[in-house]
JSON list of C-alpha atoms in Angstrom, two decimals:
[
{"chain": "A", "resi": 1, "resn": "UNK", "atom": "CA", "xyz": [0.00, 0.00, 0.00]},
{"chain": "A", "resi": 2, "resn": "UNK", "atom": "CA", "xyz": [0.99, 3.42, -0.76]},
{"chain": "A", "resi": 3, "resn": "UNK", "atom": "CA", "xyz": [2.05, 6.38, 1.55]},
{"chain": "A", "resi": 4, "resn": "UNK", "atom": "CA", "xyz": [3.06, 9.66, 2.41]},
{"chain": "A", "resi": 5, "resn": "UNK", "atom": "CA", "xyz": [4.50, 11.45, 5.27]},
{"chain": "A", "resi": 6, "resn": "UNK", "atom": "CA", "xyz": [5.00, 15.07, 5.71]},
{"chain": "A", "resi": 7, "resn": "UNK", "atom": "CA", "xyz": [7.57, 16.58, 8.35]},
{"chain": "A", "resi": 8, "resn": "UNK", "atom": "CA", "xyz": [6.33, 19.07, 9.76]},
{"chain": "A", "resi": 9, "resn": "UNK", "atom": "CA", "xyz": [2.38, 20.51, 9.44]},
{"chain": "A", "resi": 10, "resn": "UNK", "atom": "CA", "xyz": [3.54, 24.37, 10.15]},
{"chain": "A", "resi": 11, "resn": "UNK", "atom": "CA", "xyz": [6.69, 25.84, 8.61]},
{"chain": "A", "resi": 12, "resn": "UNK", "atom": "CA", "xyz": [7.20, 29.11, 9.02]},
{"chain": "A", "resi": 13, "resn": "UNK", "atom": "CA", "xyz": [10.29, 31.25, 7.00]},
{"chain": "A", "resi": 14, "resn": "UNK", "atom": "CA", "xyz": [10.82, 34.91, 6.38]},
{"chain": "A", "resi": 15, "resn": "UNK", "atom": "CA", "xyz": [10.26, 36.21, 3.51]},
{"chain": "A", "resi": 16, "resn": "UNK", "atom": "CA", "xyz": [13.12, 35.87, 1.03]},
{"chain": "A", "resi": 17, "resn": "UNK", "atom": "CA", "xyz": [14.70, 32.73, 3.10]},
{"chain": "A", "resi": 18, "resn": "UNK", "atom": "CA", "xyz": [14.62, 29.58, 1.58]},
{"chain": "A", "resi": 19, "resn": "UNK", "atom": "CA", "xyz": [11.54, 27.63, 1.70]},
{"chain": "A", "resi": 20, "resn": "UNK", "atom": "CA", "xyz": [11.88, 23.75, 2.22]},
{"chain": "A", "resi": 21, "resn": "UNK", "atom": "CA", "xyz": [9.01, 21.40, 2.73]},
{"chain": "A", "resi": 22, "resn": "UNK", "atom": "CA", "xyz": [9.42, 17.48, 3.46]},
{"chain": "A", "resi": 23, "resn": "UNK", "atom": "CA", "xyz": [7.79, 14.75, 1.93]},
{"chain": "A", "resi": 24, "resn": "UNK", "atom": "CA", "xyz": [8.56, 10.49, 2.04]},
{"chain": "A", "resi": 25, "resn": "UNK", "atom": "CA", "xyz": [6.85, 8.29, 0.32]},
{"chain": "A", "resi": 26, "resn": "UNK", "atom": "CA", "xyz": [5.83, 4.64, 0.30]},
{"chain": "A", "resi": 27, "resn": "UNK", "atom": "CA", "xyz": [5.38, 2.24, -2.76]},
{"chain": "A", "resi": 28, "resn": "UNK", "atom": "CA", "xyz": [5.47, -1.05, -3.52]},
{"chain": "A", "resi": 29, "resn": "UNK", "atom": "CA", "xyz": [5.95, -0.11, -7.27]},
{"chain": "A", "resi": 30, "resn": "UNK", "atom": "CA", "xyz": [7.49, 2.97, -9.11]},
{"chain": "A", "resi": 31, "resn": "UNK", "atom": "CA", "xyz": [5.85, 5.73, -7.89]},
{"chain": "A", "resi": 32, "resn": "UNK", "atom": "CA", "xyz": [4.77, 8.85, -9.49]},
{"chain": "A", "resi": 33, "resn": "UNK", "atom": "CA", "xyz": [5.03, 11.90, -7.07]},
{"chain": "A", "resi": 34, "resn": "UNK", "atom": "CA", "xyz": [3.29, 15.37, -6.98]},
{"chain": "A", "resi": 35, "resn": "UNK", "atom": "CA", "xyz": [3.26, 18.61, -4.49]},
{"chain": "A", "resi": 36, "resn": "UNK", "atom": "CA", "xyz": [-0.28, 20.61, -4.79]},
{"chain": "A", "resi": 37, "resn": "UNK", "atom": "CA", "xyz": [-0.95, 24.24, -3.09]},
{"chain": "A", "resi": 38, "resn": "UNK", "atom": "CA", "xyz": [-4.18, 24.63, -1.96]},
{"chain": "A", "resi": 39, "resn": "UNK", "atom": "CA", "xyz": [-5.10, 28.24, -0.87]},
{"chain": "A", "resi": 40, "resn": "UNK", "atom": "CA", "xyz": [-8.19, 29.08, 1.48]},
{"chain": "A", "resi": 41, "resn": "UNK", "atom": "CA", "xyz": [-11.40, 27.92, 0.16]},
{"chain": "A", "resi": 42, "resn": "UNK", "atom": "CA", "xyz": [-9.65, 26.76, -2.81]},
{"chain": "A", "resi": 43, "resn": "UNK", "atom": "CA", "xyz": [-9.02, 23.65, -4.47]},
{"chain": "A", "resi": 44, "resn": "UNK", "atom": "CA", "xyz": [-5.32, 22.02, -4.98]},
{"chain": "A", "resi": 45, "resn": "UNK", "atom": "CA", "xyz": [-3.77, 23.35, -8.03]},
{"chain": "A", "resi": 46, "resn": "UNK", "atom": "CA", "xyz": [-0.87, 20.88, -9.00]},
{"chain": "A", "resi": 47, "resn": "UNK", "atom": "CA", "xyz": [2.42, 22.55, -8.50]},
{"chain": "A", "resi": 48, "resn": "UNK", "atom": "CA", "xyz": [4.81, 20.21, -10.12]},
{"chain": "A", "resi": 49, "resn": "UNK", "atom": "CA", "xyz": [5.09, 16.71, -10.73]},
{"chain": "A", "resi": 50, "resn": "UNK", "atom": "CA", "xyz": [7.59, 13.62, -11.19]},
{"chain": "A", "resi": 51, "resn": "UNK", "atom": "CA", "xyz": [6.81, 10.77, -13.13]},
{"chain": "A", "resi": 52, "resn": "UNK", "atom": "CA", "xyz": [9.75, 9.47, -15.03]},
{"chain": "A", "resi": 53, "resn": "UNK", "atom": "CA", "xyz": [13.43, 10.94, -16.18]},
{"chain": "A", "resi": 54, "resn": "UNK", "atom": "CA", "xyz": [15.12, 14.14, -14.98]},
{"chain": "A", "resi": 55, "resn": "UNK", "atom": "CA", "xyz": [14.63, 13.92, -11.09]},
{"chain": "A", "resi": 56, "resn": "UNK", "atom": "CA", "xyz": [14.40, 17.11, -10.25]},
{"chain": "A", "resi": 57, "resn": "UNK", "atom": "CA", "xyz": [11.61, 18.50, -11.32]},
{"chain": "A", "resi": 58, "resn": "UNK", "atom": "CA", "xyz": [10.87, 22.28, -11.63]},
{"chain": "A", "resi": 59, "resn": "UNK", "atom": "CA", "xyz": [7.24, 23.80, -11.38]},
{"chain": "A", "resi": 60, "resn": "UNK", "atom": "CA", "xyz": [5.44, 26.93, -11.03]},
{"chain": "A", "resi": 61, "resn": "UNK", "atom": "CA", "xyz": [6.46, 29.76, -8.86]},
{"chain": "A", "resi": 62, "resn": "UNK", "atom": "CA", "xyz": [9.78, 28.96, -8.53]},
{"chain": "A", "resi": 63, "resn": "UNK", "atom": "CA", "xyz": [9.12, 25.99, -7.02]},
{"chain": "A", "resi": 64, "resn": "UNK", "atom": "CA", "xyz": [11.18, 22.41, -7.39]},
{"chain": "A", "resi": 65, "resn": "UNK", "atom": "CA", "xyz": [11.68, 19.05, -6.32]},
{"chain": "A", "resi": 66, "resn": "UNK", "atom": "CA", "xyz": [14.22, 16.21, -6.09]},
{"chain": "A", "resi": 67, "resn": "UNK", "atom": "CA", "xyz": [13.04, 12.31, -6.47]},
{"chain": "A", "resi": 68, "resn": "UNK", "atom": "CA", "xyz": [15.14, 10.94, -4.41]},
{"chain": "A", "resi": 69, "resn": "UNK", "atom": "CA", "xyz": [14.72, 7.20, -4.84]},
{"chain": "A", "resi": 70, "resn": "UNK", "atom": "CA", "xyz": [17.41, 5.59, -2.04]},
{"chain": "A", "resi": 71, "resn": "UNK", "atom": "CA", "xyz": [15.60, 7.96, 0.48]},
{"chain": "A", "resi": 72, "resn": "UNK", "atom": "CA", "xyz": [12.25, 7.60, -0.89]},
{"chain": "A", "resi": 73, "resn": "UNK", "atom": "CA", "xyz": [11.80, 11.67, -0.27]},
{"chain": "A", "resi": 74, "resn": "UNK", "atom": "CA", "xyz": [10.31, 13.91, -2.86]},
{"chain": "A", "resi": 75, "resn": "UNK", "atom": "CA", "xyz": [11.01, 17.42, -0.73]},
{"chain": "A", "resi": 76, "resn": "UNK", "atom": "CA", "xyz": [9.81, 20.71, -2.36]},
{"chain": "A", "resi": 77, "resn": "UNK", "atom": "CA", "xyz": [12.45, 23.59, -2.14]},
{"chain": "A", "resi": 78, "resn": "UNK", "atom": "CA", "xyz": [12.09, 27.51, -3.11]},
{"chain": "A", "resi": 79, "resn": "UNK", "atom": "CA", "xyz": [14.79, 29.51, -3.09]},
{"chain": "A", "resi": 80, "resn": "UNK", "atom": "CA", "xyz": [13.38, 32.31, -1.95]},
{"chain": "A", "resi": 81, "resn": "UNK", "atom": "CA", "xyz": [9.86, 32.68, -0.30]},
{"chain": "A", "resi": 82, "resn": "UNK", "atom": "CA", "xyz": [7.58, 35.37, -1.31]},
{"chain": "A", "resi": 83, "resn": "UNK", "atom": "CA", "xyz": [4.36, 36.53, 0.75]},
{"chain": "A", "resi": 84, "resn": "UNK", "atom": "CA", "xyz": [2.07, 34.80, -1.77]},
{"chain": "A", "resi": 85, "resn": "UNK", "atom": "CA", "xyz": [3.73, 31.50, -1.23]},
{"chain": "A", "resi": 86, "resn": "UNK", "atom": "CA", "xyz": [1.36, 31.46, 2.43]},
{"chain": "A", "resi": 87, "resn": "UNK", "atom": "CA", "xyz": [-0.95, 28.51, 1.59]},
{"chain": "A", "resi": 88, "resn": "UNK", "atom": "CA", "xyz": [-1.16, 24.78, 2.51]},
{"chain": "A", "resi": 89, "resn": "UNK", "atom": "CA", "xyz": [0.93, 22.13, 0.82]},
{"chain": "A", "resi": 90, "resn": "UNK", "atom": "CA", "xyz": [-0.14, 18.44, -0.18]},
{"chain": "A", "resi": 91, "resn": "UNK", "atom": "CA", "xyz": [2.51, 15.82, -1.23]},
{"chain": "A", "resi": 92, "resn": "UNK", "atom": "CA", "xyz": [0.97, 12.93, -3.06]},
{"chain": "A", "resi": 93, "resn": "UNK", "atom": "CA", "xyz": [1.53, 10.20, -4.66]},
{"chain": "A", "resi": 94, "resn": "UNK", "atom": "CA", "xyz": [0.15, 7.38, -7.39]},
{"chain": "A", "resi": 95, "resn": "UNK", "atom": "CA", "xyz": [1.05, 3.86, -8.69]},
{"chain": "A", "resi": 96, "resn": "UNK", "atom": "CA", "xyz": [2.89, 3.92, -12.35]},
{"chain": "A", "resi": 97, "resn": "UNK", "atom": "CA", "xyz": [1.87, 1.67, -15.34]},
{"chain": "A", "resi": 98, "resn": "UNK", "atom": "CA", "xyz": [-1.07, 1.60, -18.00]},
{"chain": "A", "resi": 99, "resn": "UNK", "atom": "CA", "xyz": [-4.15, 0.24, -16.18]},
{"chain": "A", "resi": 100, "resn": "UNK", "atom": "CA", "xyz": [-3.39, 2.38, -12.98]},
{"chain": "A", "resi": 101, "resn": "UNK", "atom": "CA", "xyz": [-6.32, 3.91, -11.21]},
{"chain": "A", "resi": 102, "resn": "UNK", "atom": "CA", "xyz": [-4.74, 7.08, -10.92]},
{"chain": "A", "resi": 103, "resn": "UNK", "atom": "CA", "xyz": [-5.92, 7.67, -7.72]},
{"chain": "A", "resi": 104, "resn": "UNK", "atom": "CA", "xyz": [-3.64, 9.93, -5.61]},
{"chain": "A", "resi": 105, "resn": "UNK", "atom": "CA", "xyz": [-2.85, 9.35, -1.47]},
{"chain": "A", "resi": 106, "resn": "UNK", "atom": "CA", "xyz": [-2.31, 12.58, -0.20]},
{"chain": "A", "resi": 107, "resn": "UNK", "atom": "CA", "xyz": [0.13, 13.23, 2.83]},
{"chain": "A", "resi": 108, "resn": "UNK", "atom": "CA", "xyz": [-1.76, 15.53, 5.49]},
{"chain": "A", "resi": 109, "resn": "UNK", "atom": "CA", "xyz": [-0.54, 18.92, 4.55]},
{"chain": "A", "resi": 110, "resn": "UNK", "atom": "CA", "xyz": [1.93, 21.69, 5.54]},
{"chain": "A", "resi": 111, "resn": "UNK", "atom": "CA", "xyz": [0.81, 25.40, 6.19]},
{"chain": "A", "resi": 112, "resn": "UNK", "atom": "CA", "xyz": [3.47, 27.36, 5.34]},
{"chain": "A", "resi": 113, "resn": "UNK", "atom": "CA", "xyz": [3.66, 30.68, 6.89]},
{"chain": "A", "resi": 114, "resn": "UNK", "atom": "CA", "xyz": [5.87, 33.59, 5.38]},
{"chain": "A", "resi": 115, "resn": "UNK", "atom": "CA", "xyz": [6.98, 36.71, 7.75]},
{"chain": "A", "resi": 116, "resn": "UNK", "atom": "CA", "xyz": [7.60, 39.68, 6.49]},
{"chain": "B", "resi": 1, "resn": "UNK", "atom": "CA", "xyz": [-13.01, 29.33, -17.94]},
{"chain": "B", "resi": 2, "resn": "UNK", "atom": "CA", "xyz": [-13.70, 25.68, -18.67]},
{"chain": "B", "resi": 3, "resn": "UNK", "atom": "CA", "xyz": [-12.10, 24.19, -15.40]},
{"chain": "B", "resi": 4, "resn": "UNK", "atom": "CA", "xyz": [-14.14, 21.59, -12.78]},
{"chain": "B", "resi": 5, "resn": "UNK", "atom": "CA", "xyz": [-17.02, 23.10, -11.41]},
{"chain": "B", "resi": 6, "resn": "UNK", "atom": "CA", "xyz": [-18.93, 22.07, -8.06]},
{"chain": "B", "resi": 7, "resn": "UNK", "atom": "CA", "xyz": [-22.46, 22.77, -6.77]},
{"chain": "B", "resi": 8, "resn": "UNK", "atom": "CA", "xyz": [-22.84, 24.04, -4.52]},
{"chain": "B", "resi": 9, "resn": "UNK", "atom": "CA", "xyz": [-19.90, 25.83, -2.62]},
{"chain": "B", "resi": 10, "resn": "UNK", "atom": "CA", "xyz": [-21.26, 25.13, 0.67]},
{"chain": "B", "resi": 11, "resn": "UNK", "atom": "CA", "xyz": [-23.89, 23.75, 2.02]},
{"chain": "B", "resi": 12, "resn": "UNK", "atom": "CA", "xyz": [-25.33, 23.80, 5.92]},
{"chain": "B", "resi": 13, "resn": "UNK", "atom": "CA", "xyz": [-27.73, 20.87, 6.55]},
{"chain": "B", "resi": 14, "resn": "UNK", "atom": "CA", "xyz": [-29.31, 19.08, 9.74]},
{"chain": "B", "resi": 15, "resn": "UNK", "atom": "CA", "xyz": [-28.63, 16.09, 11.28]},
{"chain": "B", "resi": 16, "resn": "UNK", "atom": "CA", "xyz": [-30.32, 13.23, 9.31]},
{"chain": "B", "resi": 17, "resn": "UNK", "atom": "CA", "xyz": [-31.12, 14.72, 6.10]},
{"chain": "B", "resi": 18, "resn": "UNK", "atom": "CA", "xyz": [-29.83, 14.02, 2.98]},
{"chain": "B", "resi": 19, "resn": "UNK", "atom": "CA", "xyz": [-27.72, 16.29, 0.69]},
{"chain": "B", "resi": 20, "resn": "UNK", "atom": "CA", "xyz": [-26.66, 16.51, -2.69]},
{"chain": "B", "resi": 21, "resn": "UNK", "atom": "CA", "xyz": [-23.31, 17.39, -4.02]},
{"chain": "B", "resi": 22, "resn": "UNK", "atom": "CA", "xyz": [-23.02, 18.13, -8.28]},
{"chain": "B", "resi": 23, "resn": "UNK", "atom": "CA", "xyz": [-19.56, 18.38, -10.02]},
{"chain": "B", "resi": 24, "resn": "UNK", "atom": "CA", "xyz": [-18.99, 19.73, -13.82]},
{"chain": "B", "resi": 25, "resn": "UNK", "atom": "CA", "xyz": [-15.58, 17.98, -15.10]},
{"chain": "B", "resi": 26, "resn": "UNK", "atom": "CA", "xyz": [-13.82, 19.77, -17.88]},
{"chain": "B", "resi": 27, "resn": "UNK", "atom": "CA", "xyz": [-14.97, 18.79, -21.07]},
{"chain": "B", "resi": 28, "resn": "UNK", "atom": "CA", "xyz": [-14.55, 15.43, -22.55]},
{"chain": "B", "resi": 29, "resn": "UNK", "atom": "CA", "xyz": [-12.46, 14.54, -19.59]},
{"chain": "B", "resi": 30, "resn": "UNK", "atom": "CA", "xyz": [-13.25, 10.85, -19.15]},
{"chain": "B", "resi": 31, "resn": "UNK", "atom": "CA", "xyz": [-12.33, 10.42, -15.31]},
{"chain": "B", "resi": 32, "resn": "UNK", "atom": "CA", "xyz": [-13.82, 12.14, -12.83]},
{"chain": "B", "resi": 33, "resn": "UNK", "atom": "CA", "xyz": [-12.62, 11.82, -8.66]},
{"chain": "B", "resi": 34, "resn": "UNK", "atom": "CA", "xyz": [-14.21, 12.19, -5.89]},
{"chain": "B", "resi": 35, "resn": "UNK", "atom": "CA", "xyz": [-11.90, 12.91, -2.81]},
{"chain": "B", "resi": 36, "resn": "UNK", "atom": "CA", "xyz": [-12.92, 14.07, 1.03]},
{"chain": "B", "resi": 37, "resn": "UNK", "atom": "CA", "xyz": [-11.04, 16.59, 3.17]},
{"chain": "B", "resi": 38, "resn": "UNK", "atom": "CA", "xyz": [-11.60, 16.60, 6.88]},
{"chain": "B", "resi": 39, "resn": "UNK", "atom": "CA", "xyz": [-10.38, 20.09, 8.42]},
{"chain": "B", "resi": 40, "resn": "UNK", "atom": "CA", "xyz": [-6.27, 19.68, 9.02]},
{"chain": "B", "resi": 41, "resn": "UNK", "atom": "CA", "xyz": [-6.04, 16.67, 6.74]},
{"chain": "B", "resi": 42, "resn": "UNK", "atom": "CA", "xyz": [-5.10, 16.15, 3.48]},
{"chain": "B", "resi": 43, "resn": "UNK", "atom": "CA", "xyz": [-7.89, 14.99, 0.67]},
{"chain": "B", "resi": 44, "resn": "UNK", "atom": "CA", "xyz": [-8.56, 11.37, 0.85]},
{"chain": "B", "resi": 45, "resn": "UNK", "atom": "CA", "xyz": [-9.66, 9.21, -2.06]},
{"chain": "B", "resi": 46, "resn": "UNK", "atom": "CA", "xyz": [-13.89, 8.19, -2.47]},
{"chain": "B", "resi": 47, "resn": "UNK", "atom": "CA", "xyz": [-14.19, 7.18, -5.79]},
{"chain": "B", "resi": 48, "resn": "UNK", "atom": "CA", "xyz": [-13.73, 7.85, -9.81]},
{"chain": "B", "resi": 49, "resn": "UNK", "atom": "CA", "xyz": [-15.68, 7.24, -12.55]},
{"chain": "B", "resi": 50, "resn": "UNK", "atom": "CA", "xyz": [-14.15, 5.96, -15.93]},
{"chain": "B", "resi": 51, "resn": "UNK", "atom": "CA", "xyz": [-16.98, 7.82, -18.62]},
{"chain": "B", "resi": 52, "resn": "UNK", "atom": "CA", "xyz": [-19.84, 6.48, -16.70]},
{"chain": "B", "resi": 53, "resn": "UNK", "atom": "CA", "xyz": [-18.51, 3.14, -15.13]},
{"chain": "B", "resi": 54, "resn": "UNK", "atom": "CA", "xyz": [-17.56, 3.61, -11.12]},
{"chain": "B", "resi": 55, "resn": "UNK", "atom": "CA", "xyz": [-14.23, 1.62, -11.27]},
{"chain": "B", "resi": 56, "resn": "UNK", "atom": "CA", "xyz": [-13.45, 1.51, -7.70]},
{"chain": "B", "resi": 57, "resn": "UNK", "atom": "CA", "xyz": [-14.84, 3.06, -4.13]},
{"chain": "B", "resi": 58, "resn": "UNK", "atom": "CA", "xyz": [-12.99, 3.66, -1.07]},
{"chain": "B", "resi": 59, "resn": "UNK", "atom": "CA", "xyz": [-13.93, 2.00, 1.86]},
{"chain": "B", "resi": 60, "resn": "UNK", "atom": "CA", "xyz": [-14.42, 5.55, 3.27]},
{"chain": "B", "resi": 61, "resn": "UNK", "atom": "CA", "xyz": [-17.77, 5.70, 1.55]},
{"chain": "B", "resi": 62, "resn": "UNK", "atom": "CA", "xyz": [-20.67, 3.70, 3.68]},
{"chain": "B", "resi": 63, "resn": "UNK", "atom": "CA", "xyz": [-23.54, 2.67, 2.12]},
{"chain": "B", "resi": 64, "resn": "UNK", "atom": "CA", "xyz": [-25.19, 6.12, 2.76]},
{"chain": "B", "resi": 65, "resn": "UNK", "atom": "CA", "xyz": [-23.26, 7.68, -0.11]},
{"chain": "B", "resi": 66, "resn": "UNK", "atom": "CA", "xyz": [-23.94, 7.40, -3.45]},
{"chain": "B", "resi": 67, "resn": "UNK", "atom": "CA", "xyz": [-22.19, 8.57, -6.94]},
{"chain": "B", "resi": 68, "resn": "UNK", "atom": "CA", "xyz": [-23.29, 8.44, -10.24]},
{"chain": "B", "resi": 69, "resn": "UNK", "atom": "CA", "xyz": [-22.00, 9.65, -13.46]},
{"chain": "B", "resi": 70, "resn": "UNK", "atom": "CA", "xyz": [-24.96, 8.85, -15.63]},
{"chain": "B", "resi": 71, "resn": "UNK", "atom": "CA", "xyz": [-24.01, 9.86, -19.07]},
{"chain": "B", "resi": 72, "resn": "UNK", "atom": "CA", "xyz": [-20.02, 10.11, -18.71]},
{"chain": "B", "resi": 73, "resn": "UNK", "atom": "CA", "xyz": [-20.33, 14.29, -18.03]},
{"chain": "B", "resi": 74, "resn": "UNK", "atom": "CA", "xyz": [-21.01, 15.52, -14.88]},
{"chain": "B", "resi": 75, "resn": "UNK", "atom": "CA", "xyz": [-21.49, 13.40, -11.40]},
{"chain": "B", "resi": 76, "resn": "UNK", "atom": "CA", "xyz": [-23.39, 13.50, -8.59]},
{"chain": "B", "resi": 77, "resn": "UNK", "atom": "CA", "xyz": [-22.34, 12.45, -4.57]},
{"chain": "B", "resi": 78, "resn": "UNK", "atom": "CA", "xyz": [-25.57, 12.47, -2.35]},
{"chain": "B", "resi": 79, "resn": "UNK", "atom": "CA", "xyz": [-25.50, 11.12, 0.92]},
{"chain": "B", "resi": 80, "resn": "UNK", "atom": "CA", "xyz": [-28.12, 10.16, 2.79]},
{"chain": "B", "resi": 81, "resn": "UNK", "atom": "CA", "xyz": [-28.83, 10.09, 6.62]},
{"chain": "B", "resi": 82, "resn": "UNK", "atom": "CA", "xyz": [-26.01, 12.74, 7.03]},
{"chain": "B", "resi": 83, "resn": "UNK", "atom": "CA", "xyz": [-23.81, 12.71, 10.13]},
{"chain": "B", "resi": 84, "resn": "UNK", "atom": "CA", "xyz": [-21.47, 15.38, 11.67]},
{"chain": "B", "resi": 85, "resn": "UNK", "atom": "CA", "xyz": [-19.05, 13.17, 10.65]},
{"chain": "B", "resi": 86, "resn": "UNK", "atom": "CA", "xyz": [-19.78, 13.60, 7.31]},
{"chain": "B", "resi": 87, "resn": "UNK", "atom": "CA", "xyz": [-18.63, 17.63, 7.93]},
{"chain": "B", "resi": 88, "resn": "UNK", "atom": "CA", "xyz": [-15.54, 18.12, 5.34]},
{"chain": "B", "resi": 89, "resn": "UNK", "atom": "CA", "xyz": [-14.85, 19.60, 2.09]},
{"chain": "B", "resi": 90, "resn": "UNK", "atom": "CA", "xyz": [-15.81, 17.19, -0.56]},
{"chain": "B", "resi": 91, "resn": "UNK", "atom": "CA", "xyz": [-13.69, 17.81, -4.12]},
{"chain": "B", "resi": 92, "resn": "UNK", "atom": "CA", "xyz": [-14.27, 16.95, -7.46]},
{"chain": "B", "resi": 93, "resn": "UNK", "atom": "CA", "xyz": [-11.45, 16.52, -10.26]},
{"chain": "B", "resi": 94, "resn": "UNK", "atom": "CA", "xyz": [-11.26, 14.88, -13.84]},
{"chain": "B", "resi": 95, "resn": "UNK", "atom": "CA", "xyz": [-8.85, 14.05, -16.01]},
{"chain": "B", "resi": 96, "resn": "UNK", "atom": "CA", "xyz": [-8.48, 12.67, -19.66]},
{"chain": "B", "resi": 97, "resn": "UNK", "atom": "CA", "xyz": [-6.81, 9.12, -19.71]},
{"chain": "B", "resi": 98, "resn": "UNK", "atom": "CA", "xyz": [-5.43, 7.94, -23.29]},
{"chain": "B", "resi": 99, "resn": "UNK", "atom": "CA", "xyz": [-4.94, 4.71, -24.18]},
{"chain": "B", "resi": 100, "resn": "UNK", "atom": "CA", "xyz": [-1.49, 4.76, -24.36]},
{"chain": "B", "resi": 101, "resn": "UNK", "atom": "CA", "xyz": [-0.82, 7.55, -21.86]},
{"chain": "B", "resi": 102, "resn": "UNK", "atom": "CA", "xyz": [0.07, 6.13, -18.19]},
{"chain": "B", "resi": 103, "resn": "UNK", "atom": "CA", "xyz": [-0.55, 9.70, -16.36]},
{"chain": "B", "resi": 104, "resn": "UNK", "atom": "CA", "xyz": [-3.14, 11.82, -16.57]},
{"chain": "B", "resi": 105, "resn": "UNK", "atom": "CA", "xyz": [-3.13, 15.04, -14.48]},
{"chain": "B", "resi": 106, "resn": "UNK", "atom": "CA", "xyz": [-6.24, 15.75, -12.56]},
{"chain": "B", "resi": 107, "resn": "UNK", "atom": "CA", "xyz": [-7.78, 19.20, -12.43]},
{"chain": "B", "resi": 108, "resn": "UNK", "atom": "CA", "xyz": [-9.66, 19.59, -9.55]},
{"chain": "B", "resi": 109, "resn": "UNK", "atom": "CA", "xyz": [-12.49, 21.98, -8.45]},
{"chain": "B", "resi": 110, "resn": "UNK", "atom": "CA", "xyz": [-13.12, 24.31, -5.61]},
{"chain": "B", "resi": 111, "resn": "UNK", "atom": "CA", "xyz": [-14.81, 22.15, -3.56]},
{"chain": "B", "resi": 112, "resn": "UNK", "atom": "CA", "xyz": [-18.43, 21.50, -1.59]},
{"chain": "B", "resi": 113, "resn": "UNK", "atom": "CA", "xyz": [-17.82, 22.78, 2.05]},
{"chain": "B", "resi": 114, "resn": "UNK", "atom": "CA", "xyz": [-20.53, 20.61, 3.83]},
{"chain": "B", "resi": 115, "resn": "UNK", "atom": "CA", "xyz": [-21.36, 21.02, 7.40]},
{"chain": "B", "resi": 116, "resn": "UNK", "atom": "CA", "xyz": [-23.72, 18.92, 9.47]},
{"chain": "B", "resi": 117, "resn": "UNK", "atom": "CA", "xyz": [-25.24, 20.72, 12.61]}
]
C-alpha cells in the first residue's frame, strides 16, 4: 500500500529565506510523485510533478523538487519565499503503469507561513 | 473558464437529512474523482468514474453515499442520513486518460464545504 509522510504541518520562514518542505513516500511499485498548493477555500492546483526521467523536477512559482529514490523523499524547495507563497501544501503520490487507477494518497498537509 | 465546477460551494444541513453534491468535469475529460477533506487533513480518495462506469470506491464511503455519473459528463455524490461526521470539504477533479498515456493530471475543483449541525 501506498504512503506519504509530511515533516512538519507548520513551517514558518521569512520572507526571502529559503523555503523547504518534506515529503517520504511509500510504494510497492514505481511511484509517481506530486506537491499541490491549496489556498483558502480553494481547491489544490498541482504545482509540479515527477513521473519518469530528470529527477528534479521544476514547477510553477519557482518551485522544485528532487526524487530521491534511495531515500524515498520527494522534498519541495524555493529559493526564496515570497508573501504569496502562504498557503497549505499536499505531497501525493500514485502507482505507475497503464491500467493504474490514478488515484492519488495525499500526505496531510503543511501550512506554510511567510513573515515579512 | 472551462475548469471543474462544483455545486454548490457550501452547504449547511441538519442532522439526518440528505444532501446533494453536483460536479462539472472539464470537457470530454473521461475520469472524474471524488476525494474528502476533513479540516487539518489532506484529501482522501472516495471514488472515480471511468466515462460512466464507477471503477473503484474507497472503503471511506458507507452505504449512505452514493455517486453516479450517468451519461459520462457531470457526477453527482448524495448522501443520505447525514452525520457530523460527514462535515468536510468534498472535491471533485477529472482528467483525460489515453490509451497509451500512463498519467493523466487531474484538475480539480473548488470544492463542496458541507457542514452537518
Amino acid at each position: 500500500a501506498q504512503s506519504v509522510t509530511q515533516l512538519g504541518s507548520h513551517v514558518s520562514v521569512s520572507e526571502g529565506a529559503l523555503v523547504l518542505l518534506r515529503c517520504n513516500y511509500s510504494s510497492s511499485v514505481p511511484p509517481y510523485l506530486f506537491w499541490y498548493v491549496q489556498y483558502p477555500n480553494q481547491g489544490l492546483q498541482l504545482l509540479l510533478k515527477y513521473t519518469t526521467g530528470a529527477t528534479l523536477v521544476k514547477g510553477i512559482n519557482g518551485f522544485e523538487a528532487e526524487f530521491k529514490k534511495s531515500e524515498t523523499s520527494f522534498h519541495l524547495t524555493k529559493p526564496s519565499a515570497h508573501m504569496s507563497d502562504a498557503a497549505e501544501y499536499f505531497c501525493a503520490v500514485s502507482e505507475e503503469g497503464s491500467g493504474n487507477t490514478g488515484k492519488l494518497i495525499f500526505g496531510q498537509g503543511t501550512t506554510l507561513q511567510v513573515k515579512p | 473558464d472551462t475548469g471543474v465546477s462544483q455545486d454548490p460551494r457550501h452547504k449547511i444541513t441538519k442532522r439526518g437529512q440528505n444532501v446533494t453534491f453536483r460536479c462539472d468535469p472539464i470537457s470530454e475529460h473521461n475520469r472524474l474523482y471524488w476525494y474528502r477533506q476533513t479540516l487539518g487533513q489532506g484529501p482522501e480518495f472516495l471514488t472515480y468514474f471511468q466515462n460512466e462506469a464507477q471503477l473503484e470506491k474507497s472503503r471511506l464511503l458507507s452505504d449512505r453515499f452514493s455517486a453516479e455519473r450517468p451519461k459520462g459528463s457531470f457526477s453527482t455524490l448524495e448522501i443520505q442520513r447525514t452525520e457530523q461526521g460527514d462535515s468536510a470539504m468534498y472535491l471533485c477533479a477529472s482528467s483525460l486518460v489515453k490509451r497509451d498515456r500512463a498519467f493523466a493530471e487531474q484538475f480539480f475543483g473548488p470544492g463542496t464545504r458541507l457542514t452537518v449541525l
